[in-house]
């Protein structure tokens, strides 16, 4: 199956600074790599994703970069705000044996200090 | 708005009891998933279903069973609950023509 490693497990930044969360995956065939955000007491929600034929994707203050050769992708949040405080999960698909399922990283708890 | 709902939202039960968690969706999606979330372990897949007659085991299926009663309903059962099944359980849906998974609000299960 897919092995997904996510670092760091916790991250504290000052409001206005940038935050970077890194993720590595093992299945070189993975062609869709999402990031989910889970606010305290809420459900996970997709915030951004990237396909393997693209090196970078931006959506306002968030961006994802992909190094397909090294099999790692990163979430970048610029000009952080208190509402960015949450747990962030990366994920990668496993397509073995005709199935399709996402394997999630263990999560990064981001705290933005006002 | 089309949504994914879970019942119950919270449940406390005792070791050895049979428990059923239910998931319903009005999104019209064909794929449905059950995950459990434990602190520091992320989301781990228990079972998934691509259609009414399709059931597949995930990473941690031991001790669980599922039923896909209709396209819109996917239930998770614990035949004989044990304390290490205490966790937050999420249902998710996905349309086969898209990649995004949509999560329900979660069920917090405590097994004493």
Short mmCIF file of N, CA and C in Angstrom, two decimals, chain B:
data_model
loop_
_atom_site.label_atom_id
_atom_site.label_comp_id
_atom_site.label_asym_id
_atom_site.label_seq_id
_atom_site.Cartn_x
_atom_site.Cartn_y
_atom_site.Cartn_z
N UNK B 1 -28.73 22.39 1.15
CA UNK B 1 -27.50 21.98 0.49
C UNK B 1 -27.32 20.47 0.64
N UNK B 2 -26.79 19.84 -0.39
CA UNK B 2 -26.47 18.43 -0.33
C UNK B 2 -25.42 18.20 0.75
N UNK B 3 -25.58 17.13 1.52
CA UNK B 3 -24.70 16.97 2.67
C UNK B 3 -24.48 15.50 3.00
N UNK B 4 -23.55 15.28 3.92
CA UNK B 4 -23.27 13.96 4.48
C UNK B 4 -23.61 14.05 5.97
N UNK B 5 -24.46 13.15 6.45
CA UNK B 5 -24.86 13.19 7.85
C UNK B 5 -24.53 11.86 8.52
N UNK B 6 -24.28 11.93 9.82
CA UNK B 6 -23.95 10.74 10.59
C UNK B 6 -24.79 10.70 11.86
N UNK B 7 -25.26 9.51 12.22
CA UNK B 7 -25.95 9.32 13.48
C UNK B 7 -25.45 8.06 14.16
N UNK B 8 -25.33 8.07 15.49
CA UNK B 8 -25.45 9.24 16.35
C UNK B 8 -24.21 10.12 16.27
N UNK B 9 -24.22 11.27 16.88
CA UNK B 9 -23.02 12.12 16.90
C UNK B 9 -22.10 11.75 18.06
N UNK B 10 -22.69 11.25 19.11
CA UNK B 10 -21.92 10.78 20.26
C UNK B 10 -22.56 9.51 20.78
N UNK B 11 -21.69 8.57 21.23
CA UNK B 11 -22.23 7.33 21.77
C UNK B 11 -21.25 6.79 22.80
N UNK B 12 -21.80 6.45 23.95
CA UNK B 12 -21.01 5.77 24.98
C UNK B 12 -21.61 4.39 25.15
N UNK B 13 -20.78 3.38 25.11
CA UNK B 13 -21.27 2.01 25.24
C UNK B 13 -20.30 1.19 26.08
N UNK B 14 -20.67 -0.04 26.32
CA UNK B 14 -19.85 -0.91 27.16
C UNK B 14 -19.20 -2.00 26.33
N UNK B 15 -18.11 -2.51 26.82
CA UNK B 15 -17.40 -3.61 26.17
C UNK B 15 -18.36 -4.77 25.90
N UNK B 16 -18.28 -5.30 24.68
CA UNK B 16 -19.09 -6.46 24.32
C UNK B 16 -20.40 -6.11 23.63
N UNK B 17 -20.81 -4.86 23.68
CA UNK B 17 -22.07 -4.45 23.05
C UNK B 17 -21.91 -4.34 21.54
N UNK B 18 -23.02 -4.55 20.83
CA UNK B 18 -23.04 -4.34 19.38
C UNK B 18 -23.48 -2.91 19.11
N UNK B 19 -22.75 -2.26 18.24
CA UNK B 19 -23.00 -0.85 17.93
C UNK B 19 -23.11 -0.67 16.42
N UNK B 20 -24.04 0.17 16.01
CA UNK B 20 -24.12 0.54 14.59
C UNK B 20 -24.04 2.05 14.44
N UNK B 21 -23.17 2.47 13.56
CA UNK B 21 -23.06 3.88 13.20
C UNK B 21 -23.60 4.03 11.79
N UNK B 22 -24.39 5.09 11.59
CA UNK B 22 -25.03 5.24 10.29
C UNK B 22 -24.57 6.50 9.57
N UNK B 23 -24.53 6.39 8.26
CA UNK B 23 -24.14 7.50 7.41
C UNK B 23 -25.13 7.62 6.26
N UNK B 24 -25.58 8.83 6.03
CA UNK B 24 -26.48 9.10 4.91
C UNK B 24 -25.96 10.29 4.13
N UNK B 25 -26.23 10.30 2.82
CA UNK B 25 -25.77 11.42 2.00
C UNK B 25 -26.83 11.78 0.97
N UNK B 26 -26.91 13.07 0.72
CA UNK B 26 -27.83 13.58 -0.30
C UNK B 26 -27.06 14.18 -1.48
N UNK B 27 -25.78 13.82 -1.57
CA UNK B 27 -24.94 14.34 -2.65
C UNK B 27 -25.08 13.56 -3.94
N UNK B 28 -25.67 12.37 -3.87
CA UNK B 28 -25.78 11.54 -5.07
C UNK B 28 -24.47 10.88 -5.45
N UNK B 29 -23.53 10.82 -4.53
CA UNK B 29 -22.24 10.20 -4.82
C UNK B 29 -22.33 8.68 -4.77
N UNK B 30 -21.50 8.01 -5.59
CA UNK B 30 -21.56 6.56 -5.61
C UNK B 30 -20.58 5.90 -4.64
N UNK B 31 -19.51 6.60 -4.28
CA UNK B 31 -18.51 6.00 -3.40
C UNK B 31 -18.68 6.50 -1.97
N UNK B 32 -18.54 5.56 -1.02
CA UNK B 32 -18.64 5.93 0.39
C UNK B 32 -17.55 5.22 1.19
N UNK B 33 -17.09 5.89 2.25
CA UNK B 33 -15.95 5.42 3.03
C UNK B 33 -16.24 5.56 4.53
N UNK B 34 -15.62 4.69 5.32
CA UNK B 34 -15.58 4.84 6.77
C UNK B 34 -14.13 4.93 7.23
N UNK B 35 -13.84 6.00 8.01
CA UNK B 35 -12.52 6.20 8.60
C UNK B 35 -12.66 6.28 10.11
N UNK B 36 -11.56 5.97 10.80
CA UNK B 36 -11.49 6.32 12.21
C UNK B 36 -10.31 7.26 12.42
N UNK B 37 -10.48 8.18 13.37
CA UNK B 37 -9.44 9.15 13.66
C UNK B 37 -9.05 9.01 15.13
N UNK B 38 -7.77 8.80 15.35
CA UNK B 38 -7.21 8.75 16.69
C UNK B 38 -6.15 9.84 16.80
N UNK B 39 -5.99 10.44 17.96
CA UNK B 39 -5.00 11.51 18.12
C UNK B 39 -3.62 11.05 17.67
N UNK B 40 -2.99 11.83 16.80
CA UNK B 40 -1.64 11.53 16.36
C UNK B 40 -1.53 10.44 15.30
N UNK B 41 -2.67 9.87 14.91
CA UNK B 41 -2.63 8.79 13.92
C UNK B 41 -3.32 9.15 12.62
N UNK B 42 -3.87 10.30 12.54
CA UNK B 42 -4.53 10.71 11.30
C UNK B 42 -5.83 9.97 11.07
N UNK B 43 -6.19 9.85 9.81
CA UNK B 43 -7.42 9.18 9.39
C UNK B 43 -7.04 7.83 8.78
N UNK B 44 -7.60 6.78 9.31
CA UNK B 44 -7.30 5.45 8.79
C UNK B 44 -8.58 4.81 8.24
N UNK B 45 -8.43 4.21 7.07
CA UNK B 45 -9.58 3.67 6.35
C UNK B 45 -10.00 2.31 6.92
N UNK B 46 -11.31 2.18 7.19
CA UNK B 46 -11.84 0.94 7.74
C UNK B 46 -12.45 0.08 6.63
N UNK B 47 -13.41 0.65 5.92
CA UNK B 47 -14.06 -0.01 4.79
C UNK B 47 -14.45 1.05 3.77
N UNK B 48 -14.63 0.59 2.51
CA UNK B 48 -15.15 1.50 1.50
C UNK B 48 -16.02 0.73 0.52
N UNK B 49 -16.86 1.49 -0.17
CA UNK B 49 -17.84 0.90 -1.09
C UNK B 49 -17.95 1.79 -2.32
N UNK B 50 -17.77 1.21 -3.49
CA UNK B 50 -17.87 1.98 -4.72
C UNK B 50 -19.28 1.94 -5.32
N UNK B 51 -20.11 1.04 -4.83
CA UNK B 51 -21.48 0.94 -5.33
C UNK B 51 -22.24 0.07 -4.34
N UNK B 52 -23.53 -0.05 -4.52
CA UNK B 52 -24.37 -0.77 -3.57
C UNK B 52 -23.90 -2.21 -3.36
N UNK B 53 -23.43 -2.86 -4.39
CA UNK B 53 -23.04 -4.27 -4.25
C UNK B 53 -21.54 -4.45 -4.06
N UNK B 54 -20.84 -3.37 -3.82
CA UNK B 54 -19.38 -3.41 -3.71
C UNK B 54 -18.93 -3.03 -2.31
N UNK B 55 -18.23 -3.93 -1.62
CA UNK B 55 -17.70 -3.67 -0.28
C UNK B 55 -16.23 -4.09 -0.28
N UNK B 56 -15.36 -3.22 0.27
CA UNK B 56 -13.93 -3.51 0.29
C UNK B 56 -13.35 -3.21 1.65
N UNK B 57 -12.43 -4.04 2.08
CA UNK B 57 -11.74 -3.79 3.35
C UNK B 57 -10.68 -2.72 3.17
N UNK B 58 -10.54 -1.92 4.21
CA UNK B 58 -9.47 -0.94 4.24
C UNK B 58 -8.32 -1.40 5.09
N UNK B 59 -7.57 -0.44 5.58
CA UNK B 59 -6.35 -0.73 6.34
C UNK B 59 -6.62 -1.43 7.67
N UNK B 60 -7.75 -1.09 8.32
CA UNK B 60 -8.00 -1.57 9.69
C UNK B 60 -9.41 -2.12 9.82
N UNK B 61 -9.77 -3.14 9.07
CA UNK B 61 -11.14 -3.64 9.05
C UNK B 61 -11.46 -4.64 10.17
N UNK B 62 -10.46 -5.20 10.82
CA UNK B 62 -10.71 -6.21 11.85
C UNK B 62 -11.58 -5.64 12.97
N UNK B 63 -12.64 -6.39 13.33
CA UNK B 63 -13.54 -5.95 14.40
C UNK B 63 -14.70 -5.11 13.93
N UNK B 64 -14.73 -4.82 12.61
CA UNK B 64 -15.78 -3.99 12.02
C UNK B 64 -16.46 -4.73 10.86
N UNK B 65 -17.70 -4.35 10.59
CA UNK B 65 -18.38 -4.79 9.38
C UNK B 65 -19.21 -3.63 8.86
N UNK B 66 -19.59 -3.69 7.60
CA UNK B 66 -20.36 -2.60 7.00
C UNK B 66 -21.50 -3.17 6.18
N UNK B 67 -22.44 -2.29 5.89
CA UNK B 67 -23.55 -2.62 5.02
C UNK B 67 -23.88 -1.40 4.17
N UNK B 68 -24.00 -1.60 2.86
CA UNK B 68 -24.42 -0.51 1.97
C UNK B 68 -25.86 -0.81 1.56
N UNK B 69 -26.78 -0.22 2.32
CA UNK B 69 -28.20 -0.56 2.15
C UNK B 69 -28.79 0.07 0.89
N UNK B 70 -28.22 1.18 0.50
CA UNK B 70 -28.68 1.91 -0.68
C UNK B 70 -27.53 2.82 -1.09
N UNK B 71 -27.65 3.45 -2.25
CA UNK B 71 -26.56 4.32 -2.67
C UNK B 71 -26.30 5.41 -1.65
N UNK B 72 -27.35 5.85 -0.97
CA UNK B 72 -27.22 6.97 -0.05
C UNK B 72 -26.89 6.57 1.38
N UNK B 73 -26.83 5.28 1.69
CA UNK B 73 -26.66 4.86 3.09
C UNK B 73 -25.56 3.82 3.22
N UNK B 74 -24.69 4.05 4.21
CA UNK B 74 -23.56 3.16 4.46
C UNK B 74 -23.38 3.09 5.97
N UNK B 75 -23.59 1.91 6.55
CA UNK B 75 -23.52 1.80 8.01
C UNK B 75 -22.31 0.96 8.42
N UNK B 76 -21.79 1.30 9.57
CA UNK B 76 -20.63 0.63 10.15
C UNK B 76 -21.06 -0.05 11.45
N UNK B 77 -20.72 -1.33 11.61
CA UNK B 77 -21.08 -2.06 12.82
C UNK B 77 -19.85 -2.56 13.56
N UNK B 78 -19.95 -2.48 14.87
CA UNK B 78 -18.97 -3.11 15.74
C UNK B 78 -19.71 -4.24 16.43
N UNK B 79 -19.40 -5.46 16.08
CA UNK B 79 -20.17 -6.61 16.56
C UNK B 79 -20.03 -6.79 18.07
N UNK B 80 -18.83 -6.57 18.58
CA UNK B 80 -18.58 -6.70 20.01
C UNK B 80 -17.54 -5.64 20.37
N UNK B 81 -18.02 -4.49 20.79
CA UNK B 81 -17.13 -3.35 20.99
C UNK B 81 -16.09 -3.61 22.08
N UNK B 82 -14.89 -3.07 21.84
CA UNK B 82 -13.81 -3.15 22.82
C UNK B 82 -13.25 -1.74 23.05
N UNK B 83 -12.61 -1.51 24.21
CA UNK B 83 -12.16 -0.15 24.53
C UNK B 83 -11.23 0.47 23.49
N UNK B 84 -10.40 -0.31 22.79
CA UNK B 84 -9.49 0.34 21.84
C UNK B 84 -10.19 0.71 20.54
N UNK B 85 -11.49 0.54 20.48
CA UNK B 85 -12.28 1.07 19.38
C UNK B 85 -12.86 2.45 19.72
N UNK B 86 -12.51 2.94 20.88
CA UNK B 86 -12.85 4.32 21.23
C UNK B 86 -12.12 5.26 20.28
N UNK B 87 -12.87 6.07 19.56
CA UNK B 87 -12.28 6.93 18.53
C UNK B 87 -13.36 7.84 17.96
N UNK B 88 -12.92 8.71 17.05
CA UNK B 88 -13.83 9.55 16.27
C UNK B 88 -13.97 8.89 14.89
N UNK B 89 -15.19 8.62 14.50
CA UNK B 89 -15.45 7.92 13.24
C UNK B 89 -16.06 8.88 12.22
N UNK B 90 -15.46 8.88 11.03
CA UNK B 90 -15.96 9.73 9.95
C UNK B 90 -16.41 8.88 8.77
N UNK B 91 -17.53 9.27 8.22
CA UNK B 91 -17.98 8.76 6.94
C UNK B 91 -17.59 9.79 5.88
N UNK B 92 -17.30 9.33 4.67
CA UNK B 92 -16.98 10.25 3.58
C UNK B 92 -17.61 9.73 2.30
N UNK B 93 -17.88 10.65 1.38
CA UNK B 93 -18.43 10.28 0.08
C UNK B 93 -17.57 10.87 -1.02
N UNK B 94 -17.69 10.29 -2.19
CA UNK B 94 -16.93 10.76 -3.34
C UNK B 94 -17.68 10.35 -4.61
N UNK B 95 -17.68 11.24 -5.58
CA UNK B 95 -18.22 10.88 -6.88
C UNK B 95 -17.11 10.24 -7.70
N UNK B 96 -17.38 9.15 -8.39
CA UNK B 96 -16.33 8.41 -9.08
C UNK B 96 -15.67 9.24 -10.18
N UNK B 97 -16.33 10.29 -10.63
CA UNK B 97 -15.76 11.13 -11.69
C UNK B 97 -14.92 12.27 -11.13
N UNK B 98 -14.77 12.31 -9.81
CA UNK B 98 -14.01 13.37 -9.15
C UNK B 98 -13.12 12.75 -8.09
N UNK B 99 -12.20 13.52 -7.55
CA UNK B 99 -11.29 13.00 -6.55
C UNK B 99 -11.62 13.44 -5.13
N UNK B 100 -12.34 14.55 -4.98
CA UNK B 100 -12.56 15.11 -3.66
C UNK B 100 -13.46 14.22 -2.83
N UNK B 101 -13.08 14.00 -1.59
CA UNK B 101 -13.92 13.29 -0.63
C UNK B 101 -14.56 14.31 0.30
N UNK B 102 -15.86 14.10 0.58
CA UNK B 102 -16.62 14.98 1.45
C UNK B 102 -16.95 14.22 2.74
N UNK B 103 -16.59 14.80 3.85
CA UNK B 103 -16.72 14.11 5.12
C UNK B 103 -18.01 14.50 5.84
N UNK B 104 -18.53 13.53 6.62
CA UNK B 104 -19.62 13.83 7.53
C UNK B 104 -19.09 14.49 8.78
N UNK B 105 -19.97 14.85 9.71
CA UNK B 105 -19.55 15.58 10.91
C UNK B 105 -18.86 14.72 11.95
N UNK B 106 -18.89 13.40 11.80
CA UNK B 106 -18.20 12.52 12.73
C UNK B 106 -19.10 11.99 13.83
N UNK B 107 -18.73 10.81 14.33
CA UNK B 107 -19.38 10.20 15.49
C UNK B 107 -18.29 9.89 16.51
N UNK B 108 -18.47 10.47 17.71
CA UNK B 108 -17.49 10.18 18.77
C UNK B 108 -17.99 8.98 19.55
N UNK B 109 -17.24 7.89 19.50
CA UNK B 109 -17.62 6.65 20.16
C UNK B 109 -16.68 6.38 21.33
N UNK B 110 -17.27 6.12 22.48
CA UNK B 110 -16.50 5.74 23.66
C UNK B 110 -16.95 4.36 24.12
N UNK B 111 -15.99 3.45 24.24
CA UNK B 111 -16.28 2.10 24.70
C UNK B 111 -15.66 1.92 26.09
N UNK B 112 -16.50 1.70 27.07
CA UNK B 112 -16.02 1.59 28.46
C UNK B 112 -15.69 0.15 28.83
#
